[in-house]
Tab-separated table of C-alpha atoms in Angstrom:
chain	number	residue	atom	x	y	z
A	1	MET	CA	48.826	107.840	123.671
A	2	SER	CA	52.072	107.017	125.838
A	3	ALA	CA	55.277	108.489	126.736
A	4	ARG	CA	57.786	108.029	123.347
A	5	THR	CA	61.276	107.656	124.429
A	6	VAL	CA	64.297	107.846	122.243
A	7	ILE	CA	67.605	105.511	122.508
A	8	PRO	CA	70.380	106.340	120.151
A	9	PHE	CA	71.144	103.035	119.751
A	10	GLY	CA	75.482	103.108	118.814
A	11	PRO	CA	77.143	104.136	117.382
A	12	GLN	CA	79.376	102.137	119.703
A	13	HIS	CA	77.480	99.089	120.908
A	14	PRO	CA	78.308	95.696	122.338
A	15	VAL	CA	76.326	93.781	119.869
A	16	LEU	CA	77.366	96.054	116.767
A	17	PRO	CA	80.513	95.810	115.315
A	18	GLU	CA	80.260	98.393	112.649
A	19	PRO	CA	79.392	103.004	113.517
A	20	VAL	CA	76.002	103.007	112.561
A	21	GLN	CA	74.069	104.935	115.165
A	22	LEU	CA	69.954	104.330	114.585
A	23	ARG	CA	67.728	106.474	116.488
A	24	LEU	CA	64.990	104.561	118.246
A	25	THR	CA	61.366	106.165	119.231
A	26	LEU	CA	59.810	103.806	121.533
A	27	GLU	CA	56.287	103.462	122.784
A	28	GLU	CA	57.557	101.042	126.387
A	29	GLU	CA	59.391	98.329	124.682
A	30	ARG	CA	58.214	98.687	121.474
A	31	VAL	CA	60.284	100.267	118.495
A	32	VAL	CA	57.933	103.048	115.952
A	33	GLU	CA	60.119	105.186	114.208
A	34	ALA	CA	63.909	104.222	113.444
A	35	ILE	CA	65.591	106.873	111.499
A	36	PRO	CA	69.623	105.266	111.025
A	37	ALA	CA	73.118	107.743	111.039
A	38	ILE	CA	75.843	107.091	109.413
A	39	GLY	CA	79.603	109.560	108.043
A	40	TYR	CA	81.514	108.409	111.543
A	41	VAL	CA	84.321	106.474	109.487
A	42	HIS	CA	84.539	108.125	106.228
A	43	ARG	CA	87.774	107.434	103.996
A	44	GLY	CA	87.578	109.870	101.272
A	45	ILE	CA	88.489	106.321	98.934
A	46	GLU	CA	86.658	107.188	95.996
A	47	LYS	CA	88.665	111.022	96.003
A	48	ALA	CA	92.058	108.790	96.497
A	49	ALA	CA	91.211	106.398	94.110
A	50	GLU	CA	90.788	109.574	91.497
A	51	LEU	CA	94.412	110.726	92.641
A	52	ASN	CA	96.118	106.894	92.353
A	53	GLU	CA	96.651	105.322	88.829
A	54	TRP	CA	93.949	102.912	87.824
A	55	VAL	CA	96.626	100.116	88.418
A	56	GLN	CA	97.537	100.793	92.041
A	57	ASN	CA	93.594	101.786	92.586
A	58	VAL	CA	92.739	97.018	93.103
A	59	PHE	CA	95.008	97.697	96.617
A	60	LEU	CA	93.714	100.558	97.780
A	61	VAL	CA	89.630	99.317	96.366
A	62	GLU	CA	90.315	96.252	98.676
A	63	ARG	CA	90.243	98.384	101.519
A	64	ILE	CA	86.895	99.513	101.430
A	65	CYS	CA	85.639	96.315	103.013
A	66	GLY	CA	87.919	93.241	105.439
A	67	ILE	CA	85.457	90.889	104.633
A	68	CYS	CA	84.858	91.203	101.138
A	69	SER	CA	88.205	92.610	99.965
A	70	PHE	CA	88.634	89.872	96.727
A	71	LEU	CA	85.341	90.588	95.227
A	72	HIS	CA	85.702	94.770	95.584
A	73	ALA	CA	89.166	93.773	93.484
A	74	LEU	CA	87.036	91.539	91.464
A	75	CYS	CA	84.659	93.857	90.364
A	76	TYR	CA	87.126	96.796	90.220
A	77	CYS	CA	89.183	94.799	87.942
A	78	GLN	CA	86.222	93.695	85.807
A	79	GLY	CA	85.370	97.235	84.470
A	80	ILE	CA	88.972	98.476	83.694
A	81	GLU	CA	88.728	94.912	81.344
A	82	THR	CA	85.712	96.497	80.185
A	83	LEU	CA	87.491	99.460	79.307
A	84	LEU	CA	89.737	98.039	77.933
A	85	GLY	CA	88.720	95.254	76.109
A	86	VAL	CA	90.185	92.400	77.692
A	87	GLU	CA	89.396	89.402	78.124
A	88	PRO	CA	90.891	86.984	80.899
A	89	PRO	CA	92.508	84.564	80.508
A	90	PRO	CA	89.873	80.971	81.227
A	91	ARG	CA	91.636	80.071	84.119
A	92	ALA	CA	92.231	83.189	85.249
A	93	ARG	CA	88.349	82.788	85.982
A	94	TYR	CA	88.130	80.039	87.220
A	95	LEU	CA	90.803	80.954	90.525
A	96	ARG	CA	88.447	84.625	90.812
A	97	VAL	CA	85.643	82.053	91.616
A	98	VAL	CA	88.077	80.223	93.963
A	99	TRP	CA	88.556	82.984	95.489
A	100	GLY	CA	85.637	84.855	95.903
A	101	GLU	CA	83.247	81.475	96.417
A	102	LEU	CA	86.388	81.441	99.723
A	103	HIS	CA	86.030	85.050	100.524
A	104	ARG	CA	81.591	84.249	100.711
A	105	LEU	CA	82.437	81.306	103.003
A	106	HIS	CA	83.987	83.169	105.873
A	107	SER	CA	82.705	85.608	105.332
A	108	HIS	CA	78.697	84.352	106.324
A	109	HIS	CA	80.538	82.305	109.001
A	110	LEU	CA	81.723	85.661	110.299
A	111	TRP	CA	77.933	86.778	110.533
A	112	LEU	CA	76.702	83.965	111.690
A	113	GLY	CA	78.682	83.418	114.273
A	114	LEU	CA	78.012	87.059	115.202
A	115	LEU	CA	74.151	86.690	115.345
A	116	ALA	CA	74.709	84.579	118.259
A	117	ASP	CA	76.666	85.934	119.502
A	118	SER	CA	74.063	88.662	119.576
A	119	PHE	CA	71.304	86.766	120.958
A	120	GLY	CA	73.869	85.538	123.698
A	121	PHE	CA	74.557	81.828	122.201
A	122	GLU	CA	77.945	81.945	122.190
A	123	SER	CA	78.798	78.472	121.747
A	124	LEU	CA	76.911	78.857	118.037
A	125	PHE	CA	79.561	81.599	117.909
A	126	MET	CA	82.781	80.075	118.726
A	127	GLN	CA	81.524	76.634	116.570
A	128	PHE	CA	81.122	78.726	113.852
A	129	TRP	CA	84.200	80.751	114.651
A	130	ARG	CA	86.186	77.936	114.956
A	131	ASN	CA	85.388	76.929	112.050
A	132	ARG	CA	86.058	80.236	109.671
A	133	GLU	CA	90.183	79.383	110.790
A	134	MET	CA	89.894	76.427	109.005
A	135	ILE	CA	88.920	78.602	105.327
A	136	MET	CA	91.420	81.533	106.616
A	137	ASP	CA	94.369	79.560	106.690
A	138	LEU	CA	93.332	78.278	102.775
A	139	LEU	CA	93.209	81.736	102.300
A	140	GLU	CA	96.490	83.112	103.555
A	141	MET	CA	97.487	79.694	102.089
A	142	THR	CA	97.020	79.796	98.473
A	143	ALA	CA	96.939	83.565	98.562
A	144	GLY	CA	99.697	85.051	101.252
A	145	ASN	CA	97.403	86.995	103.735
A	146	ARG	CA	94.424	85.904	105.855
A	147	VAL	CA	92.117	88.843	104.285
A	148	ILE	CA	93.664	91.557	102.616
A	149	VAL	CA	94.817	88.748	99.965
A	150	SER	CA	96.099	91.418	96.553
A	151	THR	CA	95.484	87.898	94.026
A	152	CYS	CA	93.324	89.684	91.874
A	153	THR	CA	94.120	92.242	89.238
A	154	VAL	CA	93.210	94.062	85.853
A	155	GLY	CA	93.790	91.105	83.362
A	156	GLY	CA	93.553	88.076	85.187
A	157	THR	CA	94.799	86.792	89.162
A	158	ARG	CA	98.938	87.125	90.341
A	159	ARG	CA	99.232	84.260	92.110
A	160	ASP	CA	98.027	80.529	90.669
A	161	ILE	CA	96.666	77.873	92.786
A	162	ALA	CA	98.862	74.660	93.112
A	163	GLN	CA	97.263	70.934	92.645
A	164	GLU	CA	98.524	69.862	96.331
A	165	GLN	CA	97.274	72.935	97.208
A	166	ALA	CA	93.859	72.246	95.414
A	167	SER	CA	93.608	69.095	97.146
A	168	GLU	CA	94.342	70.410	100.768
A	169	ILE	CA	90.999	72.760	100.201
A	170	LEU	CA	89.657	69.967	99.427
A	171	ARG	CA	90.774	67.959	102.174
A	172	THR	CA	89.791	71.316	104.422
A	173	LEU	CA	86.495	71.739	102.747
A	174	ASP	CA	85.396	68.360	104.090
A	175	LYS	CA	86.042	69.136	107.188
A	176	VAL	CA	84.645	72.464	106.761
A	177	GLN	CA	81.390	71.236	105.541
A	178	ASN	CA	81.309	67.823	108.291
A	179	GLU	CA	81.124	70.925	110.908
A	180	LEU	CA	79.354	72.705	109.310
A	181	ASP	CA	76.912	69.442	109.018
A	182	LYS	CA	75.898	69.335	112.845
A	183	LEU	CA	75.462	72.846	112.994
A	184	LEU	CA	72.720	72.912	110.910
A	185	PRO	CA	70.317	71.473	112.448
A	186	VAL	CA	70.941	73.919	115.266
A	187	ILE	CA	70.586	76.918	113.129
A	188	SER	CA	67.133	75.558	111.462
A	189	ASN	CA	65.279	73.545	114.744
A	190	ASP	CA	66.886	74.860	117.747
A	191	TYR	CA	64.273	76.132	120.524
A	192	THR	CA	67.096	79.539	121.318
A	193	VAL	CA	67.572	80.235	117.642
A	194	ARG	CA	63.782	79.868	116.195
A	195	SER	CA	62.284	82.405	119.464
A	196	ARG	CA	65.195	84.442	118.018
A	197	THR	CA	64.444	84.850	114.168
A	198	VAL	CA	60.825	83.960	113.426
A	199	GLY	CA	58.398	85.834	112.762
A	200	LYS	CA	60.688	89.136	113.420
A	201	GLY	CA	61.693	91.648	111.481
A	202	VAL	CA	59.165	90.413	108.797
A	203	LEU	CA	60.486	91.490	104.641
A	204	PRO	CA	57.253	90.790	102.107
A	205	LYS	CA	57.774	90.591	98.625
A	206	ASP	CA	56.382	93.022	97.070
A	207	LYS	CA	58.198	96.115	99.769
A	208	ALA	CA	61.510	94.049	99.344
A	209	ILE	CA	61.535	94.719	95.687
A	210	ARG	CA	60.115	98.688	96.096
A	211	LEU	CA	62.778	99.496	98.792
A	212	GLY	CA	65.433	98.166	96.509
A	213	ALA	CA	67.295	95.340	98.888
A	214	VAL	CA	69.336	93.420	97.940
A	215	GLY	CA	71.266	89.635	97.858
A	216	PRO	CA	70.354	88.253	101.031
A	217	VAL	CA	67.828	89.963	102.237
A	218	LEU	CA	66.271	89.815	99.114
A	219	ARG	CA	66.481	86.140	98.434
A	220	ALA	CA	64.876	85.725	101.678
A	221	SER	CA	61.318	87.724	101.220
A	222	GLY	CA	61.185	84.696	97.224
A	223	VAL	CA	63.205	86.682	94.835
A	224	ALA	CA	65.218	84.037	93.456
A	225	GLN	CA	68.035	87.269	91.911
A	226	ASP	CA	71.244	87.156	92.810
A	227	VAL	CA	74.114	89.312	89.901
A	228	ARG	CA	76.262	85.733	89.571
A	229	MET	CA	73.834	85.112	87.428
A	230	ILE	CA	74.240	87.170	85.261
A	231	GLY	CA	77.853	84.375	84.640
A	232	TYR	CA	80.729	86.737	85.201
A	233	ALA	CA	83.715	85.195	86.341
A	234	ALA	CA	83.249	81.451	85.580
A	235	TYR	CA	79.639	81.652	87.128
A	236	GLY	CA	77.881	80.516	83.590
A	237	GLU	CA	80.109	78.147	83.265
A	238	LEU	CA	79.762	76.543	86.715
A	239	GLY	CA	75.314	75.550	86.840
A	240	PHE	CA	74.942	78.087	89.465
A	241	THR	CA	71.085	78.346	90.544
A	242	PRO	CA	69.983	81.443	94.116
A	243	VAL	CA	69.338	80.301	97.469
A	244	VAL	CA	65.839	81.470	97.804
A	245	GLU	CA	63.590	80.864	100.839
A	246	GLN	CA	60.376	83.005	100.919
A	247	ALA	CA	58.849	84.140	104.382
A	248	GLY	CA	61.109	87.556	104.071
A	249	ASP	CA	61.811	86.536	108.617
A	250	ALA	CA	64.661	86.630	109.381
A	251	HIS	CA	65.169	83.007	109.958
A	252	ALA	CA	64.966	83.067	106.472
A	253	ARG	CA	67.852	85.459	106.212
A	254	LEU	CA	69.641	82.708	108.928
A	255	LEU	CA	68.397	80.141	106.780
A	256	VAL	CA	69.422	81.758	102.681
A	257	ARG	CA	73.163	82.446	104.655
A	258	MET	CA	73.180	79.357	105.527
A	259	LYS	CA	72.601	77.390	102.495
A	260	GLU	CA	74.967	79.585	100.669
A	261	THR	CA	78.309	78.504	102.290
A	262	TYR	CA	76.881	74.769	101.621
A	263	GLN	CA	76.681	76.292	98.140
A	264	ALA	CA	80.088	78.247	97.933
A	265	ILE	CA	81.908	75.073	99.178
A	266	ASP	CA	80.337	72.951	95.706
A	267	LEU	CA	80.984	75.773	93.478
A	268	ILE	CA	84.823	75.643	94.369
A	269	ARG	CA	84.600	72.477	94.171
A	270	GLN	CA	82.892	72.344	91.037
A	271	ALA	CA	85.777	75.004	89.874
A	272	LEU	CA	88.630	72.950	91.146
A	273	ALA	CA	87.060	69.788	89.105
A	274	HIS	CA	86.682	71.797	85.842
A	275	MET	CA	89.596	74.483	85.923
A	276	PRO	CA	91.833	74.567	82.853
A	277	GLU	CA	95.188	74.696	82.658
A	278	GLY	CA	97.049	77.414	80.585
A	279	GLU	CA	98.090	81.344	81.441
A	280	ILE	CA	96.726	83.044	84.259
A	281	ILE	CA	96.853	86.747	83.136
A	282	THR	CA	96.736	88.930	80.074
A	283	ARG	CA	98.659	91.562	79.177
A	284	VAL	CA	97.408	95.001	79.161
A	285	ARG	CA	98.268	97.815	77.178
A	286	GLY	CA	97.331	101.591	76.928
A	287	ASN	CA	94.451	103.563	79.317
A	288	PRO	CA	91.271	103.241	80.466
A	289	ARG	CA	88.493	105.077	78.264
A	290	GLY	CA	84.697	105.308	78.534
A	291	ARG	CA	82.042	104.774	80.881
A	292	THR	CA	81.105	101.745	82.410
A	293	ILE	CA	79.251	100.041	84.691
A	294	SER	CA	80.789	96.677	86.990
A	295	ARG	CA	78.683	94.821	89.253
A	296	VAL	CA	79.375	91.441	91.260
A	297	GLU	CA	77.315	89.480	94.132
A	298	GLN	CA	78.915	90.179	97.199
A	299	PRO	CA	77.732	88.061	100.674
A	300	ARG	CA	76.290	90.767	101.041
A	301	GLY	CA	74.201	91.873	98.532
A	302	GLU	CA	74.978	93.033	94.417
A	303	VAL	CA	77.550	95.788	94.451
A	304	VAL	CA	77.877	98.742	91.471
A	305	TYR	CA	81.061	100.539	90.012
A	306	TYR	CA	80.519	103.146	87.899
A	307	LEU	CA	84.108	103.538	86.160
A	308	ALA	CA	85.149	106.776	83.959
A	309	GLY	CA	88.655	107.030	82.454
A	310	ASN	CA	89.735	109.495	80.070
A	311	GLY	CA	92.511	107.453	78.417
A	312	THR	CA	94.898	108.717	81.000
A	313	ARG	CA	96.394	106.539	84.142
A	314	ASN	CA	93.926	108.276	86.785
A	315	LEU	CA	90.249	107.444	86.610
A	316	GLU	CA	88.117	110.270	86.433
A	317	ARG	CA	85.782	108.917	88.736
A	318	LEU	CA	84.939	105.875	90.327
A	319	ARG	CA	81.973	105.341	91.824
A	320	VAL	CA	80.649	102.261	94.234
A	321	ARG	CA	77.541	101.661	95.532
A	322	THR	CA	77.674	99.173	98.389
A	323	PRO	CA	75.293	96.193	99.472
A	324	THR	CA	74.744	98.206	102.803
A	325	PHE	CA	73.738	101.294	101.807
A	326	ALA	CA	71.287	99.285	99.539
A	327	ASN	CA	69.641	97.090	102.608
A	328	VAL	CA	69.476	100.154	104.908
A	329	PRO	CA	65.462	101.866	103.458
A	330	ALA	CA	65.105	97.551	103.775
A	331	LEU	CA	66.324	98.153	107.381
A	332	VAL	CA	64.401	100.878	108.496
A	333	GLN	CA	61.442	99.583	107.287
A	334	MET	CA	61.691	96.596	109.354
A	335	LEU	CA	62.398	97.483	112.738
A	336	PRO	CA	58.985	100.033	113.356
A	337	GLY	CA	56.671	97.485	115.612
A	338	CYS	CA	59.735	95.358	116.802
A	339	GLU	CA	59.732	94.729	120.596
A	340	LEU	CA	63.560	96.846	121.584
A	341	ALA	CA	65.511	93.600	122.345
A	342	ASP	CA	65.029	92.114	118.423
A	343	VAL	CA	66.604	95.281	117.456
A	344	PRO	CA	70.778	93.830	117.575
A	345	VAL	CA	69.069	90.577	115.404
A	346	LEU	CA	66.833	92.595	113.098
A	347	VAL	CA	70.193	95.447	112.543
A	348	LEU	CA	72.769	92.210	111.960
A	349	SER	CA	70.125	90.606	109.662
A	350	ILE	CA	70.620	92.605	107.101
A	351	ASP	CA	74.414	92.098	107.795
A	352	PRO	CA	75.516	95.585	107.555
A	353	CYS	CA	79.119	96.423	106.016
A	354	ILE	CA	78.968	100.885	107.033
A	355	SER	CA	82.401	100.775	106.786
A	356	CYS	CA	82.362	99.823	102.868
A	357	THR	CA	78.720	102.267	103.211
A	358	GLU	CA	80.681	104.939	103.519
A	359	ARG	CA	84.120	104.191	101.956
B	1	MET	CA	69.305	73.006	123.318
B	2	PRO	CA	69.732	69.123	122.538
B	3	ASN	CA	70.876	70.017	119.461
B	4	MET	CA	74.378	71.466	120.256
B	5	LEU	CA	74.699	69.298	123.785
B	6	SER	CA	76.828	66.717	122.045
B	7	ASN	CA	78.909	69.598	121.287
B	8	ILE	CA	79.533	70.764	124.637
B	9	LEU	CA	80.381	68.005	126.494
B	10	GLY	CA	82.590	66.478	123.873
B	11	ASN	CA	84.356	71.011	123.851
B	12	ILE	CA	85.058	69.750	127.467
B	13	PHE	CA	86.936	67.356	127.338
B	14	ALA	CA	88.923	68.081	124.191
B	15	ARG	CA	92.067	70.802	123.424
B	16	PRO	CA	91.481	73.888	122.892
B	17	ALA	CA	90.852	75.341	119.199
B	18	THR	CA	93.525	77.832	119.359
B	19	ARG	CA	97.568	77.976	120.517
B	20	ALA	CA	99.578	79.459	123.629
B	21	TYR	CA	100.329	82.536	120.522
B	22	PRO	CA	103.123	83.764	121.987
B	23	ALA	CA	104.894	80.636	123.807
B	24	VAL	CA	103.608	78.430	120.572
B	25	ARG	CA	104.107	79.514	116.862
B	26	ARG	CA	102.213	78.695	113.475
B	27	PRO	CA	104.939	78.866	110.649
B	28	PRO	CA	104.525	80.424	108.035
B	29	PHE	CA	103.366	78.976	105.721
B	30	SER	CA	105.774	78.925	102.318
B	31	GLY	CA	104.410	82.433	100.138
B	32	ALA	CA	103.064	83.974	103.079
B	33	ARG	CA	103.252	87.799	102.383
B	34	GLY	CA	105.568	88.862	105.991
B	35	HIS	CA	108.122	91.532	105.307
B	36	ILE	CA	109.400	93.035	101.811
B	37	VAL	CA	113.852	92.842	101.960
B	38	PHE	CA	116.022	95.010	99.236
B	39	ASP	CA	118.777	93.542	98.076
B	40	THR	CA	120.774	97.056	96.977
B	41	LYS	CA	123.948	95.196	95.409
B	42	SER	CA	122.070	94.756	92.373
B	43	CYS	CA	119.454	97.430	92.673
B	44	GLY	CA	119.758	100.377	90.053
B	45	PHE	CA	117.809	102.426	91.936
B	46	CYS	CA	115.545	103.329	88.586
B	47	GLY	CA	112.840	103.577	90.397
B	48	ALA	CA	110.754	101.902	89.314
B	49	CYS	CA	108.618	100.202	92.860
B	50	SER	CA	108.694	103.319	94.343
B	51	ARG	CA	106.419	104.704	91.078
B	52	ARG	CA	104.202	101.986	91.653
B	53	CYS	CA	104.075	101.534	95.464
B	54	PRO	CA	99.978	102.363	95.773
B	55	SER	CA	101.111	103.213	99.591
B	56	ALA	CA	104.149	105.626	98.826
B	57	ALA	CA	106.069	103.727	100.654
B	58	ILE	CA	109.367	103.640	98.868
B	59	VAL	CA	111.020	106.458	98.332
B	60	ILE	CA	114.750	106.942	95.650
B	61	ASN	CA	117.154	109.052	95.711
B	62	ARG	CA	118.391	108.399	92.418
B	63	THR	CA	121.255	111.418	92.978
B	64	ASP	CA	122.624	110.037	96.373
B	65	LYS	CA	121.693	106.438	95.518
B	66	THR	CA	119.486	106.300	98.603
B	67	LEU	CA	116.378	104.013	99.013
B	68	THR	CA	113.912	104.825	101.955
B	69	PHE	CA	111.612	102.016	102.502
B	70	ASP	CA	109.132	103.224	106.033
B	71	PRO	CA	107.572	99.718	106.487
B	72	PHE	CA	104.958	101.115	108.398
B	73	ARG	CA	103.390	102.140	105.053
B	74	CYS	CA	103.870	99.945	103.517
B	75	ILE	CA	100.440	96.943	103.211
B	76	ILE	CA	103.073	94.391	101.668
B	77	CYS	CA	101.427	94.321	97.465
B	78	GLU	CA	104.249	93.302	96.375
B	79	ALA	CA	103.915	94.910	93.455
B	80	CYS	CA	106.903	96.738	93.450
B	81	VAL	CA	108.553	93.039	93.817
B	82	GLU	CA	106.204	92.371	90.246
B	83	VAL	CA	108.392	95.503	88.709
B	84	CYS	CA	111.979	95.577	89.793
B	85	PRO	CA	113.500	94.993	87.146
B	86	ARG	CA	116.960	93.731	88.000
B	87	LYS	CA	114.364	91.553	90.828
B	88	SER	CA	116.677	92.846	93.614
B	89	ILE	CA	113.320	93.467	95.461
B	90	ALA	CA	112.089	89.659	97.690
B	91	VAL	CA	109.704	88.995	100.227
B	92	ASP	CA	110.170	86.996	103.480
B	93	SER	CA	107.836	85.333	105.057
B	94	GLN	CA	108.022	86.665	108.585
B	95	TYR	CA	105.944	88.759	109.922
B	96	ARG	CA	107.958	91.257	111.308
B	97	ALA	CA	106.463	91.672	114.982
B	98	PRO	CA	104.943	95.104	116.416
B	99	ALA	CA	106.823	98.107	117.285
B	100	TYR	CA	106.030	100.875	119.911
B	101	VAL	CA	108.351	103.373	117.224
B	102	LYS	CA	108.718	103.373	114.066
B	103	THR	CA	111.360	103.823	112.164
B	104	VAL	CA	112.521	103.955	108.253
B	105	GLU	CA	114.771	101.985	106.541
B	106	VAL	CA	117.045	103.656	104.151
B	107	HIS	CA	119.150	101.833	102.071
B	108	THR	CA	122.461	102.158	99.724
B	109	LEU	CA	125.477	101.313	97.448
B	110	PRO	CA	127.428	98.980	99.678
B	111	ALA	CA	130.745	100.960	99.101
B	112	PRO	CA	133.030	100.049	97.135
B	113	PRO	CA	135.959	97.523	97.990
B	114	GLU	CA	138.490	100.147	99.061
B	115	GLU	CA	141.759	100.376	96.406
B	116	ALA	CA	145.325	100.655	97.474
B	117	PRO	CA	147.042	104.062	97.483
B	118	ARG	CA	148.395	104.696	94.606
B	119	ALA	CA	151.832	105.583	94.712
B	120	ALA	CA	152.632	109.331	94.534
B	121	GLY	CA	153.920	110.621	90.924
């Protein structure tokens, strides 16, 4: 047996945008054990949510994550709406799909760029991030802000998308899709991409299910599971089918996310085409009482909110289970056996969002 | 690499995708949330904005009729704009510049026009 070395990988590392530490035990260049350590960016958001009023919490939960802020707000609002027995108007449900999918689109662009960066493909990284700016401009045009859009509220949405804004969204999405068409062959066939991702970090189907993986990590292992299939917001009316790949390696996870960007563009087009006229918000009365679980599919996977209300303005408890937390056990199982140089690619392949996970 | 070759060659001759920021500025979108402006002339100092503000950026003193606003706490969520019964709060689309020193704004009721001094007697 050769000598073992322990390398602290993170929390600050050139390719890791997120503060997670992995204590890697190596035999020569090969990883034999990985122990994750988190706790660098805990902000006490769950406690703050008990101190704030439930109306104000919409703005607080949006700040759990910068990349999927709208979907956190959506999950919270759906939970409160269940407790209050409120149904958002049909137009609001379609607007939620548009903003939700715009968020997924820009999140996947960000991730695709970061993955390219992790194996040194700088020009591909810049192409994706240049594309992403067009989507960020759409968010700023429709919601008034690039990242924290604050458009979702309990009972509906706070802003509407006018006809000329919808036309602008469709025009920009055509441009985005045109650019993606040039990058799809690079992602699927390019030698550099394939040599760094194919066959790396294989997660078989049974193991993915047993470890409780969620989102693109689970779908890349051949399991067709996506919370959008339960038809929240307007997904039930838009004919949604999840993107699934069978290989279970880093390349399959890459392909799932790449195909989901196309799917997000398609869902936004459908939502804008079928959007009914009418109100965007229902008036809400009273305070939430009771307990509920709310689930939403984020770019990284399924997020679960547990809400307990006691009939006052403050919630008794707000608990958030983020998708990265569910994917960390899968990551720890993926790493043993890989080369040290592949660790950044594999860590990024689960799309970690540690700030979400620690809240 | 052949897949990216046309892209790389195109980028050599194309204009940059970014703009020379401080010199060239993009005008903000019409609905952009730049910063909050208060109109104390119509303000009733009722405190609705202060109670709704999720970041506690607004403090209202009803006896002194003053509104203290901390722009560095403000997250420009527009919650105060929505609840203001007199529509005294609005959002401007221009972003504020960053600053070295954090200051607060104190808004008071504008002084009433001075009355002519009455004749003694």
